[in-house]
Amino acid sequence: MVQLSKVLAIAAACLATPAIAHPGEKHDPHVLKRQIHARDVMAAAGKRSLGGCESTLHARELARRNVARRAHTVQKLREKRGITSAPQKYRRNLAALEKWEAIDHNRTDAYQHGVINQESIFGANTSCILTPTVTDGPYYVWGEVVRENVKEKLYSDGVDVHLEVQYIDINTCHPVPGALVDIWQANATGVYSGISTSGNYAAGGWDSTYLRGIQQTNQDGVVNFDSIFPGHYDGRATHTHLLTHLNATLLPNKTLEVGSGSVAHIGQLFWNEVLRSAVEATYPYTSNTQAITTNADDMWSVLQADASYDPFPEYMYLGDSLDDGLFAWIQIGINAMADYTDNSYYSIAAYHDANGGHENSDSSAMGGGGGGAPSDSMSGMPSASPSASS
């Protein structure tokens, strides 16, 4: 196994003071240190694998399609919103981490006077390796519906974000088509839908579904979601969850068949502090009373972000203010041959079926002893495949 020489300062700090996240998200600091180290090792190996084939013909053709697609997406988003002004970003004094976050990811400056420098902006890829050792958190819900727009009429106000995620197999450098990708995040006031437990009582409780959904990757390994910039909550840096299923069965009611397929990737996208500060100066983020945790203080050691482990999406302002929304994109390298269904960090807190949302009493996140994929034998789980939630 590849060895890394760098010292994980944040992981070491975790040994002295275990971080606290949502109630139910508990981690042994010694295990956490090992998992962060394993993540970095896998990230470095995956980055080298991608680097070895990025000059191939199919990789260059894919890169050209990426540039054209992203430029077209921004054009359509701007037209849809009636935006004619040139995008503009906020600038602030940056520390070392913020420099990596903001300068290396904010592509707004390359758009000048209504003319897109396509290669400069949309050719940027982080080739992010988000290893499955990054926990899915305690609030993953099985049974969400396939939809691109995960915003709902209630509890979804905030700065609009159109997010494009592209999956590349690190073994082949080819896109991963047909993957079913779950997305979920907290709303502007730091509350997740689908969960009703101490520290996170969602309006609508277990039946709520806002800011959750599933999309299937196309031939270029791409999914798109219309969401909002996530809100913060006590104990974790601002982030968006992603979980990728391969060979899973999509039911006619637009949900996944219980227990089908593999879990090839579990990851979290983080958002830079400069952008987060600008967003949270707007309503309804200003009504969020929970404590803010910076990326540097996050339990998953986001401070270690570099060219190999880069969980920050590229982004640009669609117009001259956040009112116009953001376009964000990221390329994620995954091992399509892996299956993390039995990984200790894959935990299902709840599920949706024809009768609405229900707590998974076996979930370790909710106080039970288990985790992993749902099955008919799990107590509290349905014996039939779930239906679309209301």
Coordinates of C-alpha atoms in Angstrom, one line a residue:
M1 CA 0.0 0.0 0.0
V2 CA 1.2 3.5 -0.8
Q3 CA 2.5 5.3 2.3
L4 CA 2.0 9.0 2.9
S5 CA 4.7 11.1 4.7
K6 CA 2.5 14.0 5.7
V7 CA 1.4 14.2 9.3
L8 CA -2.4 14.5 9.8
A9 CA -2.5 17.4 12.2
I10 CA -6.2 17.6 12.5
A11 CA -6.5 13.8 13.0
A12 CA -4.0 14.0 15.8
A13 CA -6.1 16.8 17.4
C14 CA -9.1 14.5 17.2
L15 CA -7.3 12.1 19.6
A16 CA -7.2 14.7 22.3
T17 CA -10.7 16.1 21.7
P18 CA -13.2 14.0 19.8
A19 CA -15.4 16.0 17.5
I20 CA -19.1 16.1 17.9
A21 CA -21.6 16.2 15.0
H22 CA -25.3 15.5 14.9
P23 CA -26.6 13.4 17.8
G24 CA -26.1 9.8 16.8
E25 CA -22.9 10.5 14.8
K26 CA -20.3 9.1 17.1
H27 CA -16.8 8.0 16.1
D28 CA -13.9 6.5 18.0
P29 CA -11.1 9.1 17.6
H30 CA -8.4 6.4 17.1
V31 CA -10.5 4.8 14.4
L32 CA -11.2 8.2 12.9
K33 CA -7.4 8.9 12.6
R34 CA -6.9 5.5 10.8
Q35 CA -9.8 6.2 8.4
I36 CA -8.5 9.7 7.5
H37 CA -5.1 8.2 6.8
A38 CA -6.7 5.5 4.7
R39 CA -8.7 8.1 2.8
D40 CA -5.5 10.0 2.0
V41 CA -3.7 6.9 0.8
M42 CA -6.6 5.9 -1.4
A43 CA -6.9 9.4 -2.8
A44 CA -3.2 9.6 -3.7
A45 CA -3.4 6.1 -5.4
G46 CA -6.5 7.0 -7.3
K47 CA -5.1 10.4 -8.4
R48 CA -2.1 8.6 -9.8
S49 CA -4.3 6.1 -11.6
L50 CA -6.3 8.9 -13.2
G51 CA -3.1 10.7 -14.1
G52 CA -1.8 7.7 -16.0
C53 CA -4.6 7.7 -18.5
E54 CA -5.7 11.4 -18.7
S55 CA -3.8 11.9 -22.0
T56 CA -5.5 9.1 -23.8
L57 CA -7.8 9.9 -26.7
H58 CA -11.0 9.0 -24.9
A59 CA -10.0 11.1 -21.9
R60 CA -9.3 14.1 -24.1
E61 CA -12.6 13.7 -26.0
L62 CA -14.4 13.5 -22.6
A63 CA -12.7 16.6 -21.4
R64 CA -13.8 18.5 -24.6
R65 CA -17.4 17.3 -24.0
N66 CA -17.2 18.4 -20.4
V67 CA -16.2 22.0 -21.4
A68 CA -19.0 22.3 -24.0
R69 CA -21.6 20.8 -21.7
R70 CA -20.8 23.0 -18.7
A71 CA -20.7 26.1 -20.9
H72 CA -24.1 25.2 -22.4
T73 CA -25.5 24.6 -18.9
V74 CA -24.5 28.0 -17.7
Q75 CA -25.9 29.6 -20.8
K76 CA -29.2 27.9 -20.3
L77 CA -29.4 28.7 -16.6
R78 CA -28.7 32.4 -17.3
E79 CA -31.2 32.5 -20.0
K80 CA -33.8 30.8 -17.9
R81 CA -33.3 33.4 -15.1
G82 CA -33.1 36.3 -17.5
I83 CA -29.6 37.2 -16.3
T84 CA -27.7 39.6 -18.6
S85 CA -25.1 41.0 -16.1
A86 CA -21.6 39.6 -15.9
P87 CA -20.9 37.3 -12.9
Q88 CA -19.1 38.8 -10.0
K89 CA -17.6 37.2 -6.9
Y90 CA -16.8 38.3 -3.4
R91 CA -13.2 38.8 -2.4
R92 CA -11.8 38.5 1.1
N93 CA -8.4 38.1 2.7
L94 CA -7.6 34.4 2.6
A95 CA -5.6 32.1 4.8
A96 CA -3.8 29.1 3.3
L97 CA -6.9 26.8 3.3
E98 CA -9.1 29.6 2.0
K99 CA -6.7 30.3 -0.8
W100 CA -7.0 26.7 -2.0
E101 CA -10.7 26.8 -1.6
A102 CA -11.5 30.1 -3.2
I103 CA -8.8 30.8 -5.8
D104 CA -8.5 27.3 -7.1
H105 CA -12.2 26.7 -7.3
N106 CA -14.0 30.0 -7.9
R107 CA -14.1 30.4 -11.7
T108 CA -16.3 33.5 -11.8
D109 CA -13.4 35.8 -12.7
A110 CA -12.9 34.0 -16.0
Y111 CA -16.3 35.1 -17.2
Q112 CA -16.0 38.7 -18.3
H113 CA -18.4 41.0 -20.1
G114 CA -20.8 38.2 -21.0
V115 CA -18.1 36.1 -22.8
I116 CA -17.1 32.8 -21.4
N117 CA -13.5 31.7 -21.6
Q118 CA -14.7 28.1 -21.8
E119 CA -11.5 26.2 -21.4
S120 CA -10.3 28.3 -18.5
I121 CA -13.5 27.9 -16.6
F122 CA -15.1 24.6 -17.5
G123 CA -11.9 22.6 -18.2
A124 CA -11.2 22.8 -14.5
N125 CA -11.6 19.4 -12.8
T126 CA -10.7 18.5 -9.3
S127 CA -10.6 14.7 -10.2
C128 CA -11.7 14.4 -6.6
I129 CA -11.2 11.0 -4.9
L130 CA -13.8 10.9 -2.2
T131 CA -13.1 7.6 -0.6
P132 CA -15.9 5.5 1.1
T133 CA -14.2 5.9 4.4
V134 CA -16.0 9.3 4.7
T135 CA -19.1 8.5 6.7
D136 CA -22.5 8.9 5.1
G137 CA -23.5 10.5 8.5
P138 CA -26.4 9.4 10.6
Y139 CA -29.2 10.7 8.4
Y140 CA -29.2 8.7 5.2
V141 CA -32.7 7.7 4.1
W142 CA -33.4 4.8 1.7
G143 CA -36.3 5.1 -0.6
E144 CA -36.0 8.7 -1.9
V145 CA -37.4 9.4 -5.3
V146 CA -35.7 10.0 -8.6
R147 CA -35.8 13.8 -9.3
E148 CA -33.4 16.4 -10.5
N149 CA -35.0 19.3 -8.5
V150 CA -34.8 18.4 -4.9
K151 CA -36.2 21.7 -3.7
E152 CA -39.8 21.7 -2.4
K153 CA -42.2 24.5 -1.6
L154 CA -41.4 24.4 2.1
Y155 CA -38.1 24.4 4.0
S156 CA -36.0 24.8 0.8
D157 CA -35.5 28.5 0.6
G158 CA -31.9 29.6 0.1
V159 CA -29.3 30.4 -2.5
D160 CA -30.0 28.2 -5.6
V161 CA -27.2 25.8 -6.7
H162 CA -27.2 23.8 -9.9
L163 CA -24.8 21.0 -9.2
E164 CA -23.2 18.8 -11.8
V165 CA -21.3 15.7 -10.6
Q166 CA -19.3 13.5 -12.9
Y167 CA -18.1 10.0 -11.9
I168 CA -14.9 8.5 -13.5
D169 CA -13.7 5.0 -12.9
I170 CA -10.1 5.2 -11.6
N171 CA -9.4 1.8 -13.1
T172 CA -10.2 2.8 -16.6
C173 CA -10.5 6.6 -16.7
H174 CA -13.9 6.0 -18.4
P175 CA -17.1 7.6 -17.2
V176 CA -19.4 5.5 -15.0
P177 CA -22.9 5.4 -16.7
G178 CA -26.0 4.0 -15.1
A179 CA -25.0 4.8 -11.5
L180 CA -27.8 5.9 -9.2
V181 CA -26.7 8.8 -7.0
D182 CA -28.3 9.9 -3.8
I183 CA -28.0 13.5 -2.6
W184 CA -29.0 14.9 0.7
Q185 CA -28.1 17.9 2.8
A186 CA -29.3 20.2 5.6
N187 CA -31.5 23.2 4.7
A188 CA -30.6 26.8 5.4
T189 CA -31.3 26.5 9.1
G190 CA -29.2 23.3 9.4
V191 CA -32.0 20.7 9.5
Y192 CA -32.2 17.5 7.5
S193 CA -35.6 16.2 6.2
G194 CA -36.7 12.7 6.8
I195 CA -35.5 12.5 10.4
S196 CA -37.2 13.2 13.7
T197 CA -34.7 12.8 16.6
S198 CA -33.0 14.9 19.2
G199 CA -31.0 17.6 17.5
N200 CA -32.9 17.2 14.2
Y201 CA -36.6 17.5 14.4
A202 CA -37.6 18.1 10.8
A203 CA -40.9 19.7 10.1
G204 CA -43.0 16.8 8.7
G205 CA -40.8 14.4 10.7
W206 CA -40.0 11.0 9.1
D207 CA -42.4 11.8 6.2
S208 CA -40.5 14.9 5.0
T209 CA -38.4 14.7 1.8
Y210 CA -37.0 18.2 1.0
L211 CA -33.5 18.4 -0.4
R212 CA -33.2 14.7 -1.0
G213 CA -33.3 12.8 -4.3
I214 CA -31.7 10.4 -6.7
Q215 CA -30.4 10.8 -10.3
Q216 CA -28.9 8.3 -12.7
T217 CA -25.6 9.1 -14.4
N218 CA -25.7 9.4 -18.2
Q219 CA -23.2 8.1 -20.7
D220 CA -20.6 10.7 -19.6
G221 CA -21.1 9.6 -16.0
V222 CA -22.9 12.9 -15.2
V223 CA -25.8 13.7 -12.8
N224 CA -27.4 17.1 -12.2
F225 CA -29.3 18.4 -9.2
D226 CA -31.1 21.6 -8.5
S227 CA -30.8 22.4 -4.9
I228 CA -29.7 25.2 -2.5
F229 CA -26.4 26.0 -0.8
P230 CA -26.5 23.8 2.4
G231 CA -26.9 25.4 5.8
H232 CA -24.5 24.7 8.6
Y233 CA -25.1 22.9 11.9
D234 CA -23.2 22.4 15.1
G235 CA -20.1 20.1 14.9
R236 CA -19.6 19.8 11.2
A237 CA -18.4 22.0 8.4
T238 CA -20.9 22.9 5.7
H239 CA -21.3 19.9 3.3
T240 CA -23.4 18.0 0.9
H241 CA -23.8 14.2 1.0
L242 CA -23.5 11.9 -2.0
L243 CA -23.9 8.1 -2.2
T244 CA -23.5 6.1 -5.3
H245 CA -25.2 2.8 -6.1
L246 CA -24.1 0.5 -9.0
N247 CA -26.2 -2.2 -10.6
A248 CA -29.2 -1.2 -8.4
T249 CA -32.7 -1.8 -9.6
L250 CA -34.9 1.2 -10.3
L251 CA -38.5 0.5 -9.6
P252 CA -41.4 1.9 -11.7
N253 CA -42.3 4.2 -8.8
K254 CA -38.9 5.9 -9.2
T255 CA -37.3 4.5 -6.1
L256 CA -34.5 1.9 -5.6
E257 CA -35.3 -1.7 -4.8
V258 CA -34.4 -2.5 -1.3
G259 CA -31.0 -4.1 -1.0
S260 CA -30.2 -4.1 -4.7
G261 CA -26.9 -3.3 -6.2
S262 CA -23.6 -2.2 -4.6
V263 CA -22.4 0.9 -2.8
A264 CA -19.4 2.1 -4.8
H265 CA -18.9 5.5 -3.2
I266 CA -19.8 7.4 0.0
G267 CA -18.7 11.0 0.1
Q268 CA -19.2 14.6 1.2
L269 CA -18.7 17.8 -0.8
F270 CA -17.4 20.7 1.2
W271 CA -17.9 24.4 0.4
N272 CA -15.3 27.0 0.9
E273 CA -15.4 29.5 3.7
V274 CA -15.4 32.6 1.6
L275 CA -18.5 31.5 -0.3
R276 CA -20.2 30.2 2.8
S277 CA -19.7 33.5 4.6
A278 CA -21.3 35.4 1.6
V279 CA -24.2 33.0 1.5
E280 CA -24.9 33.0 5.2
A281 CA -25.1 36.8 5.2
T282 CA -28.4 36.4 3.3
Y283 CA -31.8 35.3 4.5
P284 CA -32.9 32.6 5.6
Y285 CA -29.3 31.6 6.5
T286 CA -29.2 34.5 8.9
S287 CA -31.9 32.8 11.0
N288 CA -29.7 29.8 11.6
T289 CA -28.8 29.8 15.3
Q290 CA -26.5 26.8 15.3
A291 CA -22.8 27.2 15.9
I292 CA -20.5 27.3 12.8
T293 CA -17.7 24.8 12.3
T294 CA -15.0 25.8 9.8
N295 CA -13.5 23.4 7.3
A296 CA -10.2 23.6 9.2
D297 CA -12.0 22.4 12.4
D298 CA -14.1 19.7 10.8
M299 CA -13.8 16.2 12.2
W300 CA -13.0 14.8 8.7
S301 CA -9.8 16.8 8.4
V302 CA -10.8 18.9 5.4
L303 CA -7.6 20.8 6.1
Q304 CA -5.8 18.0 4.3
A305 CA -7.4 19.0 0.9
D306 CA -4.9 19.2 -1.9
A307 CA -4.7 18.1 -5.6
S308 CA -5.4 14.4 -4.6
Y309 CA -8.1 14.8 -2.0
D310 CA -10.1 17.8 -3.2
P311 CA -13.7 17.7 -1.9
F312 CA -14.4 21.3 -3.0
P313 CA -16.6 21.8 -6.1
E314 CA -15.6 24.3 -8.7
Y315 CA -18.2 27.1 -8.9
M316 CA -19.2 30.3 -10.5
Y317 CA -21.8 33.0 -9.8
L318 CA -24.5 33.0 -12.5
G319 CA -24.9 36.7 -12.2
D320 CA -23.6 39.7 -10.2
S321 CA -25.1 38.5 -6.9
L322 CA -26.1 35.4 -5.0
D323 CA -29.7 36.1 -5.8
D324 CA -28.9 34.8 -9.3
G325 CA -27.7 31.5 -8.0
L326 CA -24.6 29.4 -8.5
F327 CA -23.4 26.7 -10.9
A328 CA -21.1 24.2 -9.3
W329 CA -19.4 21.1 -10.6
I330 CA -17.0 18.4 -9.6
Q331 CA -15.5 15.3 -11.1
I332 CA -15.2 12.3 -8.7
G333 CA -12.9 9.3 -9.2
I334 CA -14.3 6.1 -7.8
N335 CA -13.4 2.4 -7.9
A336 CA -16.3 0.9 -9.8
M337 CA -15.3 -2.6 -8.7
A338 CA -15.6 -1.8 -5.0
D339 CA -18.7 -2.5 -2.8
Y340 CA -19.0 -0.8 0.6
T341 CA -22.4 -2.1 1.4
D342 CA -20.9 -3.7 4.6
N343 CA -18.7 -0.8 5.5
S344 CA -19.2 0.3 9.0
Y345 CA -19.8 3.9 7.9
Y346 CA -22.7 2.9 5.7
S347 CA -25.7 3.4 7.9
I348 CA -29.4 3.8 7.0
A349 CA -31.3 5.9 9.5
A350 CA -34.7 5.7 7.9
Y351 CA -36.6 4.6 4.8
H352 CA -39.7 5.6 2.8
D353 CA -42.4 3.3 1.5
A354 CA -46.0 3.6 0.5
N355 CA -47.0 4.6 4.0
G356 CA -44.4 7.4 4.3
G357 CA -41.2 7.6 6.3
H358 CA -40.1 5.3 9.1
E359 CA -37.2 5.1 11.4
N360 CA -34.8 2.2 10.9
S361 CA -34.7 0.8 14.4
D362 CA -31.6 -1.3 13.6
S363 CA -29.5 1.7 12.4
S364 CA -26.5 2.4 14.5
A365 CA -27.1 6.1 13.8
M366 CA -30.4 5.9 15.5
G367 CA -29.2 4.0 18.5
G368 CA -29.4 0.4 17.1
G369 CA -26.6 -2.0 16.7
G370 CA -26.4 -2.4 12.9
G371 CA -25.9 -0.6 9.7
G372 CA -25.3 -1.5 6.1
A373 CA -27.8 -2.3 3.4
P374 CA -31.5 -2.7 4.3
S375 CA -32.9 -6.2 4.1
D376 CA -36.2 -7.9 4.8
S377 CA -34.8 -9.4 7.9
M378 CA -34.0 -6.1 9.5
S379 CA -36.5 -5.2 12.2
G380 CA -38.6 -2.3 11.3
M381 CA -37.9 -2.6 7.6
P382 CA -40.7 -3.4 5.1
S383 CA -41.0 -6.8 3.6
A384 CA -41.8 -5.3 0.2
S385 CA -40.0 -2.8 -2.0
P386 CA -40.6 0.8 -0.9
S387 CA -42.9 3.1 -2.8
A388 CA -42.5 6.8 -3.6
S389 CA -43.0 8.9 -0.6
S390 CA -45.6 11.6 -0.6

